[in-house]
PDB file of C-alpha atoms in Angstrom:
ATOM      1  CA  MET K 289      99.858  63.995  54.843  1.00  0.00           C
ATOM      2  CA  GLN K 290     101.045  61.845  57.717  1.00  0.00           C
ATOM      3  CA  ARG K 291     103.785  60.387  55.510  1.00  0.00           C
ATOM      4  CA  LEU K 292     104.927  63.904  54.586  1.00  0.00           C
ATOM      5  CA  LEU K 293     105.096  64.942  58.233  1.00  0.00           C
ATOM      6  CA  GLN K 294     107.152  61.885  59.071  1.00  0.00           C
ATOM      7  CA  ASP K 295     109.605  62.683  56.291  1.00  0.00           C
ATOM      8  CA  VAL K 296     110.245  66.225  57.551  1.00  0.00           C
ATOM      9  CA  GLY K 297     110.299  65.152  61.194  1.00  0.00           C
ATOM     10  CA  LEU K 298     107.262  67.105  62.414  1.00  0.00           C
ATOM     11  CA  GLU K 299     105.033  64.262  63.544  1.00  0.00           C
ATOM     12  CA  GLY K 300     104.807  63.470  67.236  1.00  0.00           C
ATOM     13  CA  VAL K 301     105.520  60.043  68.587  1.00  0.00           C
ATOM     14  CA  GLY K 302     101.860  59.455  69.207  1.00  0.00           C
ATOM     15  CA  GLY K 303     101.141  59.733  65.444  1.00  0.00           C
ATOM     16  CA  GLY K 304      98.394  61.690  63.764  1.00  0.00           C
ATOM     17  CA  VAL K 305      98.145  65.213  62.518  1.00  0.00           C
ATOM     18  CA  GLU K 306      96.361  66.393  65.644  1.00  0.00           C
ATOM     19  CA  ASN K 307      99.338  65.439  67.821  1.00  0.00           C
ATOM     20  CA  VAL K 308     101.930  67.494  65.951  1.00  0.00           C
ATOM     21  CA  ARG K 309     104.000  69.439  68.530  1.00  0.00           C
ATOM     22  CA  LEU K 310     107.389  69.630  66.825  1.00  0.00           C
ATOM     23  CA  GLY K 311     108.049  66.142  68.093  1.00  0.00           C
ATOM     24  CA  GLY K 312     110.809  65.428  65.620  1.00  0.00           C
ATOM     25  CA  HIS K 313     112.801  68.457  66.729  1.00  0.00           C
ATOM     26  CA  GLY K 314     112.200  67.577  70.348  1.00  0.00           C
ATOM     27  CA  ASP K 315     113.581  64.103  69.732  1.00  0.00           C
ATOM     28  CA  SER K 316     116.697  65.555  68.104  1.00  0.00           C
ATOM     29  CA  LEU K 317     117.268  67.842  71.099  1.00  0.00           C
ATOM     30  CA  ARG K 318     116.688  64.892  73.403  1.00  0.00           C
ATOM     31  CA  ARG K 319     119.289  62.856  71.579  1.00  0.00           C
ATOM     32  CA  GLN K 320     121.724  65.789  71.537  1.00  0.00           C
ATOM     33  CA  TRP K 321     121.459  66.901  75.168  1.00  0.00           C
ATOM     34  CA  GLY K 322     120.433  63.637  76.838  1.00  0.00           C
ATOM     35  CA  HIS K 323     119.049  64.129  80.342  1.00  0.00           C
ATOM     36  CA  ARG K 324     119.698  67.927  80.360  1.00  0.00           C
ATOM     37  CA  TRP K 325     116.142  69.063  79.840  1.00  0.00           C
ATOM     38  CA  SER K 326     114.345  72.023  81.348  1.00  0.00           C
ATOM     39  CA  ARG K 327     110.849  72.324  82.732  1.00  0.00           C
ATOM     40  CA  GLY K 328     108.310  70.179  80.999  1.00  0.00           C
ATOM     41  CA  GLY K 329     110.656  67.226  80.415  1.00  0.00           C
ATOM     42  CA  GLU K 330     111.786  64.453  82.725  1.00  0.00           C
ATOM     43  CA  ASP K 331     115.178  63.380  83.981  1.00  0.00           C
ATOM     44  CA  THR K 332     115.882  59.944  82.581  1.00  0.00           C
ATOM     45  CA  ARG K 333     118.537  59.307  85.238  1.00  0.00           C
ATOM     46  CA  ARG K 334     115.836  59.048  87.886  1.00  0.00           C
ATOM     47  CA  GLY K 335     114.082  56.230  86.103  1.00  0.00           C
ATOM     48  CA  ARG K 336     111.102  58.306  85.097  1.00  0.00           C
ATOM     49  CA  PRO K 337     109.776  57.816  81.581  1.00  0.00           C
ATOM     50  CA  PRO K 338     110.053  60.871  79.364  1.00  0.00           C
ATOM     51  CA  LEU K 339     106.972  62.627  78.144  1.00  0.00           C
ATOM     52  CA  THR K 340     106.172  61.930  74.532  1.00  0.00           C
ATOM     53  CA  GLY K 341     104.065  63.402  71.795  1.00  0.00           C
ATOM     54  CA  ALA K 342     101.698  66.222  72.580  1.00  0.00           C
ATOM     55  CA  ALA K 343     102.341  65.961  76.330  1.00  0.00           C
ATOM     56  CA  ARG K 344     105.956  67.073  75.932  1.00  0.00           C
ATOM     57  CA  PRO K 345     106.383  70.837  75.238  1.00  0.00           C
ATOM     58  CA  LEU K 346     109.274  72.320  73.326  1.00  0.00           C
ATOM     59  CA  ALA K 347     111.931  73.432  75.850  1.00  0.00           C
ATOM     60  CA  LEU K 348     115.549  74.504  76.077  1.00  0.00           C
ATOM     61  CA  PRO K 349     118.351  72.568  77.735  1.00  0.00           C
ATOM     62  CA  ALA K 350     118.597  73.082  81.468  1.00  0.00           C
ATOM     63  CA  HIS K 351     122.062  74.668  81.417  1.00  0.00           C
ATOM     64  CA  VAL K 352     120.787  77.317  79.001  1.00  0.00           C
ATOM     65  CA  CYS K 353     117.806  78.121  81.218  1.00  0.00           C
ATOM     66  CA  THR K 354     120.005  78.498  84.296  1.00  0.00           C
ATOM     67  CA  PHE K 355     122.788  80.422  82.549  1.00  0.00           C
ATOM     68  CA  LEU K 356     120.685  83.433  81.523  1.00  0.00           C
ATOM     69  CA  PRO K 357     119.255  84.178  85.014  1.00  0.00           C
ATOM     70  CA  SER K 358     122.707  83.685  86.535  1.00  0.00           C
ATOM     71  CA  CYS K 359     124.152  86.261  84.108  1.00  0.00           C
ATOM     72  CA  ARG K 360     121.456  88.737  85.073  1.00  0.00           C
ATOM     73  CA  LEU K 361     122.132  88.011  88.739  1.00  0.00           C
ATOM     74  CA  ARG K 362     125.870  88.567  88.345  1.00  0.00           C
ATOM     75  CA  ARG K 363     125.317  91.824  86.492  1.00  0.00           C
ATOM     76  CA  GLY K 364     122.998  92.991  89.255  1.00  0.00           C
ATOM     77  CA  GLN K 365     125.524  92.073  91.925  1.00  0.00           C
ATOM     78  CA  VAL K 366     128.335  93.911  90.136  1.00  0.00           C
ATOM     79  CA  ARG K 367     126.133  96.974  89.679  1.00  0.00           C
ATOM     80  CA  ARG K 368     125.175  97.002  93.351  1.00  0.00           C
ATOM     81  CA  ARG K 369     128.801  96.631  94.413  1.00  0.00           C
ATOM     82  CA  VAL K 370     129.924  99.486  92.173  1.00  0.00           C
ATOM     83  CA  ILE K 371     127.153 101.748  93.477  1.00  0.00           C
ATOM     84  CA  ALA K 372     128.003 100.844  97.070  1.00  0.00           C
ATOM     85  CA  ARG K 373     131.695 101.554  96.482  1.00  0.00           C
ATOM     86  CA  VAL K 374     130.951 104.907  94.873  1.00  0.00           C
ATOM     87  CA  ARG K 375     128.709 105.854  97.779  1.00  0.00           C
ATOM     88  CA  ARG K 376     131.359 104.766 100.241  1.00  0.00           C
ATOM     89  CA  ARG K 377     134.180 106.678  98.487  1.00  0.00           C
ATOM     90  CA  TRP K 378     132.309 109.515  96.803  1.00  0.00           C
ATOM     91  CA  TRP K 379     134.748 112.168  98.025  1.00  0.00           C
ATOM     92  CA  ARG K 380     137.469 110.723  95.790  1.00  0.00           C
ATOM     93  CA  GLY K 381     135.802 112.262  92.769  1.00  0.00           C
ATOM     94  CA  CYS K 382     135.871 115.792  94.182  1.00  0.00           C
ATOM     95  CA  VAL K 383     139.488 116.579  93.288  1.00  0.00           C
ATOM     96  CA  PRO K 384     139.296 115.272  89.682  1.00  0.00           C
ATOM     97  CA  ALA K 385     136.150 117.356  89.229  1.00  0.00           C
ATOM     98  CA  ALA K 386     137.966 120.380  90.665  1.00  0.00           C
ATOM     99  CA  ALA K 387     140.902 119.855  88.302  1.00  0.00           C
ATOM    100  CA  ALA K 388     138.555 119.516  85.322  1.00  0.00           C
ATOM    101  CA  LEU K 389     136.753 122.730  86.273  1.00  0.00           C
ATOM    102  CA  TRP K 390     139.995 124.644  86.714  1.00  0.00           C
ATOM    103  CA  VAL K 391     141.557 123.465  83.454  1.00  0.00           C
ATOM    104  CA  GLY K 392     138.331 124.025  81.526  1.00  0.00           C
ATOM    105  CA  ALA K 393     137.884 127.534  82.892  1.00  0.00           C
ATOM    106  CA  LEU K 394     141.518 128.390  82.235  1.00  0.00           C
ATOM    107  CA  LEU K 395     141.434 127.203  78.637  1.00  0.00           C
ATOM    108  CA  GLY K 396     137.970 128.511  77.832  1.00  0.00           C
ATOM    109  CA  PHE K 397     138.246 131.996  79.297  1.00  0.00           C
ATOM    110  CA  GLY K 398     141.848 132.296  78.154  1.00  0.00           C
ATOM    111  CA  ALA K 399     140.853 131.575  74.566  1.00  0.00           C
ATOM    112  CA  ALA K 400     138.031 134.133  74.778  1.00  0.00           C
ATOM    113  CA  LEU K 401     140.326 136.941  75.978  1.00  0.00           C
ATOM    114  CA  PRO K 402     142.255 138.523  73.069  1.00  0.00           C
ATOM    115  CA  GLY K 403     146.002 138.638  73.549  1.00  0.00           C
ATOM    116  CA  TYR K 404     146.024 136.311  76.555  1.00  0.00           C
ATOM    117  CA  VAL K 405     148.936 133.851  76.513  1.00  0.00           C
ATOM    118  CA  GLN K 406     148.715 130.887  78.875  1.00  0.00           C
ATOM    119  CA  SER K 407     152.444 130.525  79.421  1.00  0.00           C
ATOM    120  CA  VAL K 408     153.057 134.223  80.083  1.00  0.00           C
ATOM    121  CA  HIS K 409     150.105 135.856  81.821  1.00  0.00           C
ATOM    122  CA  PRO K 410     149.135 134.928  85.399  1.00  0.00           C
ATOM    123  CA  VAL K 411     146.036 132.907  86.161  1.00  0.00           C
ATOM    124  CA  ALA K 412     144.387 135.622  88.264  1.00  0.00           C
ATOM    125  CA  LEU K 413     144.416 138.038  85.336  1.00  0.00           C
ATOM    126  CA  LEU K 414     141.382 136.249  83.858  1.00  0.00           C
ATOM    127  CA  GLY K 415     139.426 137.148  87.004  1.00  0.00           C
ATOM    128  CA  ALA K 416     140.781 140.656  87.489  1.00  0.00           C
ATOM    129  CA  GLN K 417     138.565 143.705  87.673  1.00  0.00           C
ATOM    130  CA  GLY K 418     137.667 145.134  84.294  1.00  0.00           C
ATOM    131  CA  ILE K 419     138.188 141.848  82.398  1.00  0.00           C
ATOM    132  CA  PRO K 420     135.119 140.512  80.538  1.00  0.00           C
ATOM    133  CA  GLY K 421     133.751 137.404  82.229  1.00  0.00           C
ATOM    134  CA  ALA K 422     135.914 137.879  85.322  1.00  0.00           C
ATOM    135  CA  ALA K 423     133.164 136.900  87.768  1.00  0.00           C
ATOM    136  CA  ALA K 424     132.416 133.687  85.876  1.00  0.00           C
ATOM    137  CA  PHE K 425     136.081 132.738  85.760  1.00  0.00           C
ATOM    138  CA  ASN K 426     136.502 133.362  89.482  1.00  0.00           C
ATOM    139  CA  LEU K 427     133.544 131.072  90.100  1.00  0.00           C
ATOM    140  CA  PHE K 428     134.694 128.195  87.890  1.00  0.00           C
ATOM    141  CA  GLY K 429     138.427 128.752  88.224  1.00  0.00           C
ATOM    142  CA  PHE K 430     138.810 129.408  91.950  1.00  0.00           C
ATOM    143  CA  VAL K 431     135.656 129.146  94.060  1.00  0.00           C
ATOM    144  CA  LEU K 432     134.178 125.843  92.878  1.00  0.00           C
ATOM    145  CA  PRO K 433     137.516 123.977  92.562  1.00  0.00           C
ATOM    146  CA  GLY K 434     138.550 125.217  95.992  1.00  0.00           C
ATOM    147  CA  ALA K 435     135.216 124.175  97.483  1.00  0.00           C
ATOM    148  CA  LEU K 436     135.531 120.678  96.020  1.00  0.00           C
ATOM    149  CA  CYS K 437     139.030 120.340  97.435  1.00  0.00           C
ATOM    150  CA  ALA K 438     137.674 121.572 100.777  1.00  0.00           C
ATOM    151  CA  VAL K 439     135.243 118.649 100.741  1.00  0.00           C
ATOM    152  CA  ALA K 440     138.210 116.309 100.254  1.00  0.00           C
ATOM    153  CA  ALA K 441     139.975 117.980 103.201  1.00  0.00           C
ATOM    154  CA  VAL K 442     136.943 117.513 105.451  1.00  0.00           C
ATOM    155  CA  ALA K 443     136.700 113.887 104.335  1.00  0.00           C
ATOM    156  CA  LEU K 444     140.363 113.441 105.255  1.00  0.00           C
ATOM    157  CA  ARG K 445     139.738 114.712 108.773  1.00  0.00           C
ATOM    158  CA  LEU K 446     136.636 112.554 109.203  1.00  0.00           C
ATOM    159  CA  ARG K 447     138.510 109.422 108.160  1.00  0.00           C
ATOM    160  CA  LEU K 448     141.099 109.974 110.848  1.00  0.00           C
ATOM    161  CA  PRO K 449     140.373 108.472 114.282  1.00  0.00           C
ATOM    162  CA  LEU K 450     138.766 110.790 116.801  1.00  0.00           C
ATOM    163  CA  HIS K 451     141.688 110.565 119.241  1.00  0.00           C
ATOM    164  CA  THR K 452     144.438 110.753 116.638  1.00  0.00           C
ATOM    165  CA  GLY K 453     147.689 112.634 117.157  1.00  0.00           C
ATOM    166  CA  TRP K 454     147.956 116.406 117.110  1.00  0.00           C
ATOM    167  CA  ARG K 455     150.004 116.432 113.906  1.00  0.00           C
ATOM    168  CA  GLN K 456     147.280 114.605 111.991  1.00  0.00           C
ATOM    169  CA  ARG K 457     144.542 116.849 113.341  1.00  0.00           C
ATOM    170  CA  ILE K 458     146.381 120.100 112.679  1.00  0.00           C
ATOM    171  CA  GLY K 459     147.576 118.855 109.294  1.00  0.00           C
ATOM    172  CA  ALA K 460     144.008 118.125 108.169  1.00  0.00           C
ATOM    173  CA  GLN K 461     142.836 121.529 109.407  1.00  0.00           C
ATOM    174  CA  LEU K 462     145.671 123.291 107.591  1.00  0.00           C
ATOM    175  CA  MET K 463     144.719 121.484 104.401  1.00  0.00           C
ATOM    176  CA  PHE K 464     141.209 122.856 104.809  1.00  0.00           C
ATOM    177  CA  LEU K 465     142.661 126.364 105.281  1.00  0.00           C
ATOM    178  CA  SER K 466     144.684 125.923 102.100  1.00  0.00           C
ATOM    179  CA  THR K 467     141.527 125.158 100.147  1.00  0.00           C
ATOM    180  CA  LEU K 468     139.845 128.209 101.680  1.00  0.00           C
ATOM    181  CA  GLY K 469     142.797 130.298 100.524  1.00  0.00           C
ATOM    182  CA  PHE K 470     142.232 129.036  96.989  1.00  0.00           C
ATOM    183  CA  VAL K 471     138.554 130.002  97.244  1.00  0.00           C
ATOM    184  CA  ALA K 472     139.502 133.440  98.598  1.00  0.00           C
ATOM    185  CA  MET K 473     141.634 134.131  95.528  1.00  0.00           C
ATOM    186  CA  GLY K 474     138.420 134.069  93.530  1.00  0.00           C
ATOM    187  CA  VAL K 475     136.441 136.093  96.051  1.00  0.00           C
ATOM    188  CA  PHE K 476     139.007 138.911  96.293  1.00  0.00           C
ATOM    189  CA  ARG K 477     139.719 139.811  92.704  1.00  0.00           C
ATOM    190  CA  LEU K 478     142.984 141.211  91.459  1.00  0.00           C
ATOM    191  CA  ASP K 479     142.962 144.908  90.578  1.00  0.00           C
ATOM    192  CA  PRO K 480     145.596 145.490  87.858  1.00  0.00           C
ATOM    193  CA  VAL K 481     145.111 149.260  87.999  1.00  0.00           C
ATOM    194  CA  ARG K 482     145.674 149.668  91.738  1.00  0.00           C
ATOM    195  CA  LEU K 483     148.279 147.134  92.766  1.00  0.00           C
ATOM    196  CA  GLU K 484     148.377 148.601  96.278  1.00  0.00           C
ATOM    197  CA  GLY K 485     144.607 148.590  96.667  1.00  0.00           C
ATOM    198  CA  ALA K 486     142.626 146.602  99.205  1.00  0.00           C
ATOM    199  CA  GLN K 487     141.370 144.006  96.722  1.00  0.00           C
ATOM    200  CA  THR K 488     144.855 143.278  95.416  1.00  0.00           C
ATOM    201  CA  LEU K 489     146.293 143.016  98.930  1.00  0.00           C
ATOM    202  CA  LEU K 490     143.540 140.617  99.976  1.00  0.00           C
ATOM    203  CA  HIS K 491     144.162 138.542  96.868  1.00  0.00           C
ATOM    204  CA  ALA K 492     147.879 138.406  97.678  1.00  0.00           C
ATOM    205  CA  THR K 493     147.073 137.394 101.267  1.00  0.00           C
ATOM    206  CA  ALA K 494     144.878 134.565 100.016  1.00  0.00           C
ATOM    207  CA  TRP K 495     147.707 133.481  97.714  1.00  0.00           C
ATOM    208  CA  GLY K 496     150.132 133.335 100.651  1.00  0.00           C
ATOM    209  CA  LEU K 497     147.619 131.466 102.813  1.00  0.00           C
ATOM    210  CA  TRP K 498     147.131 128.953 100.029  1.00  0.00           C
ATOM    211  CA  TRP K 499     150.738 127.842  99.569  1.00  0.00           C
ATOM    212  CA  SER K 500     151.981 128.214 103.162  1.00  0.00           C
ATOM    213  CA  THR K 501     149.239 126.113 104.750  1.00  0.00           C
ATOM    214  CA  ALA K 502     149.589 123.489 102.013  1.00  0.00           C
ATOM    215  CA  LEU K 503     153.278 122.957 102.751  1.00  0.00           C
ATOM    216  CA  ALA K 504     152.758 122.883 106.525  1.00  0.00           C
ATOM    217  CA  SER K 505     149.841 120.483 106.170  1.00  0.00           C
ATOM    218  CA  ALA K 506     151.795 118.087 103.960  1.00  0.00           C
ATOM    219  CA  LEU K 507     154.716 117.986 106.392  1.00  0.00           C
ATOM    220  CA  LEU K 508     152.522 117.470 109.461  1.00  0.00           C
ATOM    221  CA  LEU K 509     150.426 114.751 107.846  1.00  0.00           C
ATOM    222  CA  ALA K 510     153.511 112.933 106.597  1.00  0.00           C
ATOM    223  CA  GLY K 511     155.070 113.028 110.054  1.00  0.00           C
ATOM    224  CA  GLY K 512     151.933 111.984 111.899  1.00  0.00           C
ATOM    225  CA  LEU K 513     150.855 109.204 109.546  1.00  0.00           C
ATOM    226  CA  ARG K 514     154.294 107.681 109.083  1.00  0.00           C
ATOM    227  CA  GLY K 515     154.263 103.962 109.725  1.00  0.00           C
ATOM    228  CA  ASP K 516     150.624 103.499 108.740  1.00  0.00           C
ATOM    229  CA  PRO K 517     150.552 101.446 105.513  1.00  0.00           C
ATOM    230  CA  ALA K 518     147.106 102.753 104.583  1.00  0.00           C
ATOM    231  CA  TRP K 519     148.494 106.296 104.285  1.00  0.00           C
ATOM    232  CA  ARG K 520     151.764 105.370 102.603  1.00  0.00           C
ATOM    233  CA  GLY K 521     150.883 107.238  99.407  1.00  0.00           C
ATOM    234  CA  LEU K 522     150.191 110.510 101.206  1.00  0.00           C
ATOM    235  CA  VAL K 523     153.276 110.155 103.399  1.00  0.00           C
ATOM    236  CA  ARG K 524     155.608 109.580 100.464  1.00  0.00           C
ATOM    237  CA  GLY K 525     154.013 111.788  97.830  1.00  0.00           C
ATOM    238  CA  GLY K 526     152.485 114.610  99.865  1.00  0.00           C
ATOM    239  CA  PRO K 527     155.608 116.595 100.842  1.00  0.00           C
ATOM    240  CA  PRO K 528     157.208 116.437  97.358  1.00  0.00           C
ATOM    241  CA  LEU K 529     154.018 117.660  95.669  1.00  0.00           C
ATOM    242  CA  ALA K 530     153.468 120.447  98.196  1.00  0.00           C
ATOM    243  CA  GLY K 531     157.138 121.422  97.994  1.00  0.00           C
ATOM    244  CA  LEU K 532     156.904 121.489  94.208  1.00  0.00           C
ATOM    245  CA  ALA K 533     153.890 123.792  94.441  1.00  0.00           C
ATOM    246  CA  VAL K 534     155.752 126.195  96.737  1.00  0.00           C
ATOM    247  CA  LEU K 535     158.878 126.047  94.576  1.00  0.00           C
ATOM    248  CA  PHE K 536     157.007 127.032  91.420  1.00  0.00           C
ATOM    249  CA  ALA K 537     154.896 129.597  93.260  1.00  0.00           C
ATOM    250  CA  LEU K 538     157.761 131.482  94.935  1.00  0.00           C
ATOM    251  CA  VAL K 539     161.201 130.641  93.575  1.00  0.00           C
ATOM    252  CA  LEU K 540     160.953 129.648  89.936  1.00  0.00           C
ATOM    253  CA  PRO K 541     158.983 132.733  88.766  1.00  0.00           C
ATOM    254  CA  ALA K 542     162.359 134.497  88.877  1.00  0.00           C
ATOM    255  CA  VAL K 543     163.588 132.365  85.972  1.00  0.00           C
ATOM    256  CA  LEU K 544     160.334 131.179  84.390  1.00  0.00           C
ATOM    257  CA  PRO K 545     157.316 133.091  83.076  1.00  0.00           C
ATOM    258  CA  ASP K 546     154.701 133.804  85.712  1.00  0.00           C
ATOM    259  CA  GLY K 547     151.974 132.020  83.804  1.00  0.00           C
ATOM    260  CA  LEU K 548     153.895 128.769  83.447  1.00  0.00           C
ATOM    261  CA  SER K 549     155.140 128.680  87.036  1.00  0.00           C
ATOM    262  CA  GLN K 550     151.708 129.419  88.504  1.00  0.00           C
ATOM    263  CA  ARG K 551     150.039 126.712  86.453  1.00  0.00           C
ATOM    264  CA  VAL K 552     152.570 124.091  87.487  1.00  0.00           C
ATOM    265  CA  ALA K 553     152.188 125.147  91.133  1.00  0.00           C
ATOM    266  CA  ILE K 554     148.397 124.810  91.049  1.00  0.00           C
ATOM    267  CA  LEU K 555     148.588 121.456  89.271  1.00  0.00           C
ATOM    268  CA  ALA K 556     151.007 120.162  91.911  1.00  0.00           C
ATOM    269  CA  TRP K 557     148.664 121.382  94.642  1.00  0.00           C
ATOM    270  CA  LEU K 558     145.712 119.635  93.013  1.00  0.00           C
ATOM    271  CA  GLY K 559     147.780 116.467  92.808  1.00  0.00           C
ATOM    272  CA  TRP K 560     148.483 116.689  96.535  1.00  0.00           C
ATOM    273  CA  CYS K 561     144.782 117.143  97.293  1.00  0.00           C
ATOM    274  CA  GLY K 562     143.933 114.174  95.095  1.00  0.00           C
ATOM    275  CA  LEU K 563     146.538 112.040  96.839  1.00  0.00           C
ATOM    276  CA  ALA K 564     145.046 112.983 100.205  1.00  0.00           C
ATOM    277  CA  ALA K 565     141.600 111.982  98.943  1.00  0.00           C
ATOM    278  CA  VAL K 566     142.557 108.543  97.641  1.00  0.00           C
ATOM    279  CA  SER K 567     144.924 107.601 100.469  1.00  0.00           C
ATOM    280  CA  GLY K 568     143.861 106.081 103.741  1.00  0.00           C
ATOM    281  CA  PRO K 569     141.709 103.145 104.768  1.00  0.00           C
ATOM    282  CA  ASP K 570     138.302 102.444 103.320  1.00  0.00           C
ATOM    283  CA  ARG K 571     136.567 103.916 106.341  1.00  0.00           C
ATOM    284  CA  PRO K 572     133.148 105.612 106.494  1.00  0.00           C
ATOM    285  CA  LEU K 573     133.205 109.331 107.147  1.00  0.00           C
ATOM    286  CA  THR K 574     131.157 108.874 110.319  1.00  0.00           C
ATOM    287  CA  ALA K 575     133.671 106.443 111.812  1.00  0.00           C
ATOM    288  CA  THR K 576     135.491 109.261 113.613  1.00  0.00           C
ATOM    289  CA  LEU K 577     132.384 109.898 115.708  1.00  0.00           C
ATOM    290  CA  ARG K 578     132.705 106.387 117.120  1.00  0.00           C
ATOM    291  CA  GLY K 579     136.373 106.832 117.984  1.00  0.00           C
TER     292      GLY K 579
END
């Protein structure tokens, strides 16, 4: 039996069946990895004799034992950093969520309404009085997207210094008014039967508030933040996007279908709101309270 164990390499150095502890495999690992031995072995570079036989347990090389915990540590550090960054910049996800809600509501409710053509009919027709599901569309197509963009506008104002210039302050407030105008278009529903009625006039007023304050806000913010490299994206891209929204909302409906021009105008406005959310320094929202 002892001879058989020696042939297969399972007998410990001490000899005897009672001392079998996978000694042969331990010796092969010792020869392969040298002094790199984990807990239970000894470092031969320090002049200490290695454990032999039953006293030496089966162990992995030291670099393997240290690699696995270090991987877990790095994954934990990356996860904590990502969570901290999301918490620090959570408002940046408001505008993409608003755009997803608006596009989803437009496509979903438009497909459910017979005869509705996206490129021809206006957006507000899905939320007009007498249309099935009008209240739900106004909620998901106007109110919630506008509220999410309003959060981005408030975050913009809070990231500005407390004693910033008047153009920055007024520009941020006008952006907030533009988002409220978008919300109001869902609150005051279009009445296709009475185009001169109170609801239709209020809806038209909200429409005018939406595009006029957006253009004024973009121009004021671009003028006040010029020269600040942290706001370079908003300074360069804000006025063109807001101007594009106004162009498609007022001028191009004369040559393009109302549905197409309105959709491009709203998409340009959402792009401007998203640019305002991602621009600027990585500053906490409460920093404005400290000046």
